[in-house]
């Protein structure tokens, strides 16, 4: 069984980042809400208590009985976690209304301690806390201070508990803490004794074995979107159970130009047992005359479920539904704060499990997006799939403002195709996070040759982002934009004007609908 570090989440915005840093050390790491501690079996090598927006001095602060944890495994409290340890064992945490936010420098570093090996005096650390630890309980000793706080790092005295306990006031997981990675490495490898065995290859091997055991001789059905997550999930399943996996790839009439054919070909070349379903007309009929963004989304979602269900009924003996769910979705839904408002209401396959009454299998449930890509590389999935920009489930349906017709789809496909092809040609495709064209429901006057035109406008949208939650418009070079604009206007009959979207998210969104 894979060894792991457990993070108890007290709701800090940095908790996911801690997990990522630990995983970068090739050590599997799982986040659980602070009050849902699982049985501490042998696979758990150490425990981290996260930060929190709360103060331990508040009456309704998040607490737990640390006697249940301390001594059982090596433990590290970060920020709130460190204050909780101090408070629990009778030290002094001072309440403050002011936050210390920003850079500080360690002083009096006890670098003989394995936890701080390689960390010099003066090392820059990143602080973000209100309360401060002023006095340690008798079981603990000081390992470092900073210019502004007496207790920046501490540990339990030798022999105080069966396993060592460490506490740090700063955030080792953010890159501004110059030796943060070092400190986490010391904790994970030297204090917890992890061996760094968790690599993409290891993940693939273990997951494939697990899937085989779980699914046995049964059959799995899975909808593919052409995106990274569903493709990687399908390939893992395929490796585990071969042709017991059946995939659907539905053409909803709202895909990019040639996308259906090209993606289907990639899937076939990967050896997937995939059924391409042409449902274009059905989606267009259902959408006819509808202009409301929310209603269009609902119609597209509903039709997707109907098509999927109808096709699924043609198959016999399906027991499982495969899904490309990834870790951020899972954490969101079990977070300390409860399901967060940031969960996208537009989850593409929402509703399918209920309708189909199948068991769910989600091979990527425990991976972050960048880890999914690494696993994809390990599986040999073609770069044209792994490197693709995100594309919304409702596709061009949310990029054609107003009502949707097959003619408008064709028009937008052409403009979008020119934009994306040129991004690739200029070497810009991999530099932007997501790009696409949008078709506006307004016409404006233009002149072409001697003729007056009265045609539509295409918007070019390109953004840089990490996870799509916030985004900045991409500073594409003017010469490039000029080239795209004239190519579109000269070649796409029906569009006589091209504009570039210079809005960030927030307050705008990436998609226009
Ligand atoms: P917004 O427009 O909310 O988009 O800023 C954020 C990211 O989510 C994608 N998006 C969707 N993805 N189904 C999806 O699978 C949808 O309905 C949907 N709507 C937006 C969007 O493309 C961007 O990457």
PDB file of N, CA, C and O and ligand atoms in Angstrom, residues 297 344 346-348 390-394 398-399 433-434 467-469 505 508-513, ligand 1:
ATOM      1  N   UNK A 297     -27.866  26.374 -21.738  1.00  0.00           N
ATOM      2  CA  UNK A 297     -27.060  25.411 -20.985  1.00  0.00           C
ATOM      3  C   UNK A 297     -27.900  24.216 -20.533  1.00  0.00           C
ATOM      4  O   UNK A 297     -27.474  23.069 -20.626  1.00  0.00           O
ATOM      5  N   UNK A 344     -18.649  24.588  -9.877  1.00  0.00           N
ATOM      6  CA  UNK A 344     -19.301  25.041 -11.093  1.00  0.00           C
ATOM      7  C   UNK A 344     -20.653  24.361 -11.231  1.00  0.00           C
ATOM      8  O   UNK A 344     -20.761  23.149 -11.165  1.00  0.00           O
ATOM      9  N   UNK A 346     -22.037  24.094 -13.770  1.00  0.00           N
ATOM     10  CA  UNK A 346     -22.132  23.545 -15.112  1.00  0.00           C
ATOM     11  C   UNK A 346     -21.343  22.261 -15.268  1.00  0.00           C
ATOM     12  O   UNK A 346     -20.764  22.007 -16.297  1.00  0.00           O
ATOM     13  N   UNK A 347     -21.279  21.472 -14.222  1.00  0.00           N
ATOM     14  CA  UNK A 347     -20.585  20.197 -14.347  1.00  0.00           C
ATOM     15  C   UNK A 347     -21.231  19.362 -15.446  1.00  0.00           C
ATOM     16  O   UNK A 347     -22.401  19.051 -15.388  1.00  0.00           O
ATOM     17  N   UNK A 348     -20.418  19.003 -16.437  1.00  0.00           N
ATOM     18  CA  UNK A 348     -21.001  18.482 -17.670  1.00  0.00           C
ATOM     19  C   UNK A 348     -21.875  17.256 -17.538  1.00  0.00           C
ATOM     20  O   UNK A 348     -22.914  17.152 -18.139  1.00  0.00           O
ATOM     21  N   UNK A 390      -8.620  24.138 -22.232  1.00  0.00           N
ATOM     22  CA  UNK A 390      -9.938  23.738 -21.739  1.00  0.00           C
ATOM     23  C   UNK A 390     -11.018  24.191 -22.728  1.00  0.00           C
ATOM     24  O   UNK A 390     -10.843  25.202 -23.406  1.00  0.00           O
ATOM     25  N   UNK A 391     -12.081  23.421 -22.786  1.00  0.00           N
ATOM     26  CA  UNK A 391     -13.192  23.770 -23.680  1.00  0.00           C
ATOM     27  C   UNK A 391     -14.480  23.446 -22.925  1.00  0.00           C
ATOM     28  O   UNK A 391     -14.610  22.364 -22.365  1.00  0.00           O
ATOM     29  N   UNK A 392     -15.422  24.380 -22.882  1.00  0.00           N
ATOM     30  CA  UNK A 392     -16.599  24.142 -22.038  1.00  0.00           C
ATOM     31  C   UNK A 392     -17.490  23.025 -22.580  1.00  0.00           C
ATOM     32  O   UNK A 392     -17.576  22.852 -23.798  1.00  0.00           O
ATOM     33  N   UNK A 393     -18.132  22.309 -21.690  1.00  0.00           N
ATOM     34  CA  UNK A 393     -19.047  21.237 -22.082  1.00  0.00           C
ATOM     35  C   UNK A 393     -20.076  21.695 -23.111  1.00  0.00           C
ATOM     36  O   UNK A 393     -20.276  21.026 -24.130  1.00  0.00           O
ATOM     37  N   UNK A 394     -20.739  22.838 -22.894  1.00  0.00           N
ATOM     38  CA  UNK A 394     -21.742  23.292 -23.867  1.00  0.00           C
ATOM     39  C   UNK A 394     -21.106  23.868 -25.140  1.00  0.00           C
ATOM     40  O   UNK A 394     -21.819  24.356 -26.018  1.00  0.00           O
ATOM     41  N   UNK A 398     -22.152  28.297 -25.803  1.00  0.00           N
ATOM     42  CA  UNK A 398     -22.024  29.473 -24.934  1.00  0.00           C
ATOM     43  C   UNK A 398     -21.115  30.528 -25.552  1.00  0.00           C
ATOM     44  O   UNK A 398     -20.766  31.510 -24.915  1.00  0.00           O
ATOM     45  N   UNK A 399     -20.744  30.306 -26.817  1.00  0.00           N
ATOM     46  CA  UNK A 399     -19.915  31.308 -27.506  1.00  0.00           C
ATOM     47  C   UNK A 399     -20.661  31.925 -28.687  1.00  0.00           C
ATOM     48  O   UNK A 399     -20.106  32.755 -29.396  1.00  0.00           O
ATOM     49  N   UNK A 433      -3.644  30.101 -21.774  1.00  0.00           N
ATOM     50  CA  UNK A 433      -4.294  29.008 -21.040  1.00  0.00           C
ATOM     51  C   UNK A 433      -5.540  28.526 -21.775  1.00  0.00           C
ATOM     52  O   UNK A 433      -5.838  27.353 -21.812  1.00  0.00           O
ATOM     53  N   UNK A 434      -6.239  29.492 -22.344  1.00  0.00           N
ATOM     54  CA  UNK A 434      -7.453  29.146 -23.078  1.00  0.00           C
ATOM     55  C   UNK A 434      -7.726  30.235 -24.101  1.00  0.00           C
ATOM     56  O   UNK A 434      -7.511  31.417 -23.832  1.00  0.00           O
ATOM     57  N   UNK A 467      -6.229  28.032 -12.935  1.00  0.00           N
ATOM     58  CA  UNK A 467      -7.281  27.039 -12.755  1.00  0.00           C
ATOM     59  C   UNK A 467      -8.638  27.511 -13.284  1.00  0.00           C
ATOM     60  O   UNK A 467      -9.649  26.874 -13.031  1.00  0.00           O
ATOM     61  N   UNK A 468      -8.651  28.633 -13.984  1.00  0.00           N
ATOM     62  CA  UNK A 468      -9.909  29.125 -14.535  1.00  0.00           C
ATOM     63  C   UNK A 468     -10.742  29.916 -13.529  1.00  0.00           C
ATOM     64  O   UNK A 468     -11.742  30.525 -13.887  1.00  0.00           O
ATOM     65  N   UNK A 469     -10.324  29.924 -12.256  1.00  0.00           N
ATOM     66  CA  UNK A 469     -11.120  30.646 -11.257  1.00  0.00           C
ATOM     67  C   UNK A 469     -10.883  32.152 -11.384  1.00  0.00           C
ATOM     68  O   UNK A 469     -11.785  32.952 -11.150  1.00  0.00           O
ATOM     69  N   UNK A 505     -10.972  38.234 -15.398  1.00  0.00           N
ATOM     70  CA  UNK A 505     -11.927  37.578 -14.507  1.00  0.00           C
ATOM     71  C   UNK A 505     -11.344  37.577 -13.110  1.00  0.00           C
ATOM     72  O   UNK A 505     -10.233  37.080 -12.937  1.00  0.00           O
ATOM     73  N   UNK A 508     -15.156  40.070 -15.200  1.00  0.00           N
ATOM     74  CA  UNK A 508     -15.793  39.353 -16.322  1.00  0.00           C
ATOM     75  C   UNK A 508     -15.586  37.859 -16.117  1.00  0.00           C
ATOM     76  O   UNK A 508     -14.783  37.461 -15.271  1.00  0.00           O
ATOM     77  N   UNK A 509     -16.247  37.024 -16.891  1.00  0.00           N
ATOM     78  CA  UNK A 509     -15.940  35.595 -16.867  1.00  0.00           C
ATOM     79  C   UNK A 509     -15.155  35.280 -18.138  1.00  0.00           C
ATOM     80  O   UNK A 509     -15.013  36.131 -19.020  1.00  0.00           O
ATOM     81  N   UNK A 510     -14.653  34.052 -18.214  1.00  0.00           N
ATOM     82  CA  UNK A 510     -13.879  33.681 -19.403  1.00  0.00           C
ATOM     83  C   UNK A 510     -14.844  33.529 -20.577  1.00  0.00           C
ATOM     84  O   UNK A 510     -14.671  34.151 -21.628  1.00  0.00           O
ATOM     85  N   UNK A 511     -15.859  32.716 -20.391  1.00  0.00           N
ATOM     86  CA  UNK A 511     -16.882  32.579 -21.435  1.00  0.00           C
ATOM     87  C   UNK A 511     -17.806  33.787 -21.377  1.00  0.00           C
ATOM     88  O   UNK A 511     -17.967  34.406 -20.326  1.00  0.00           O
ATOM     89  N   UNK A 512     -18.445  34.064 -22.516  1.00  0.00           N
ATOM     90  CA  UNK A 512     -19.342  35.230 -22.555  1.00  0.00           C
ATOM     91  C   UNK A 512     -20.746  34.897 -22.063  1.00  0.00           C
ATOM     92  O   UNK A 512     -21.561  35.768 -21.860  1.00  0.00           O
ATOM     93  N   UNK A 513     -21.033  33.612 -21.958  1.00  0.00           N
ATOM     94  CA  UNK A 513     -22.364  33.238 -21.436  1.00  0.00           C
ATOM     95  C   UNK A 513     -22.197  32.216 -20.338  1.00  0.00           C
ATOM     96  O   UNK A 513     -21.241  31.442 -20.355  1.00  0.00           O
TER      97      UNK A 513
HETATM   98  P1  LIG B   1     -16.056  31.051 -16.766  1.00  0.00           P
HETATM   99  O1  LIG B   1     -16.766  31.448 -18.000  1.00  0.00           O
HETATM  100  O2  LIG B   1     -16.979  30.613 -15.657  1.00  0.00           O
HETATM  101  O3  LIG B   1     -15.216  29.753 -17.136  1.00  0.00           O
HETATM  102  O4  LIG B   1     -15.071  32.083 -16.308  1.00  0.00           O
HETATM  103  C1  LIG B   1     -14.251  29.165 -16.321  1.00  0.00           C
HETATM  104  C2  LIG B   1     -13.760  27.911 -17.011  1.00  0.00           C
HETATM  105  O5  LIG B   1     -14.821  26.958 -17.054  1.00  0.00           O
HETATM  106  C3  LIG B   1     -15.119  26.633 -18.398  1.00  0.00           C
HETATM  107  N1  LIG B   1     -16.574  26.499 -18.505  1.00  0.00           N
HETATM  108  C4  LIG B   1     -17.193  25.333 -18.567  1.00  0.00           C
HETATM  109  N2  LIG B   1     -16.705  24.086 -18.561  1.00  0.00           N
HETATM  110  N3  LIG B   1     -18.881  23.232 -18.759  1.00  0.00           N
HETATM  111  C5  LIG B   1     -17.548  23.048 -18.664  1.00  0.00           C
HETATM  112  O6  LIG B   1     -17.104  21.917 -18.681  1.00  0.00           O
HETATM  113  C6  LIG B   1     -19.444  24.460 -18.771  1.00  0.00           C
HETATM  114  O7  LIG B   1     -20.642  24.619 -18.845  1.00  0.00           O
HETATM  115  C7  LIG B   1     -18.539  25.568 -18.677  1.00  0.00           C
HETATM  116  N4  LIG B   1     -18.720  26.916 -18.640  1.00  0.00           N
HETATM  117  C8  LIG B   1     -17.486  27.466 -18.547  1.00  0.00           C
HETATM  118  C9  LIG B   1     -14.594  27.774 -19.225  1.00  0.00           C
HETATM  119  O8  LIG B   1     -14.355  27.374 -20.561  1.00  0.00           O
HETATM  120  C10 LIG B   1     -13.353  28.136 -18.466  1.00  0.00           C
HETATM  121  O9  LIG B   1     -12.291  27.246 -18.760  1.00  0.00           O
END
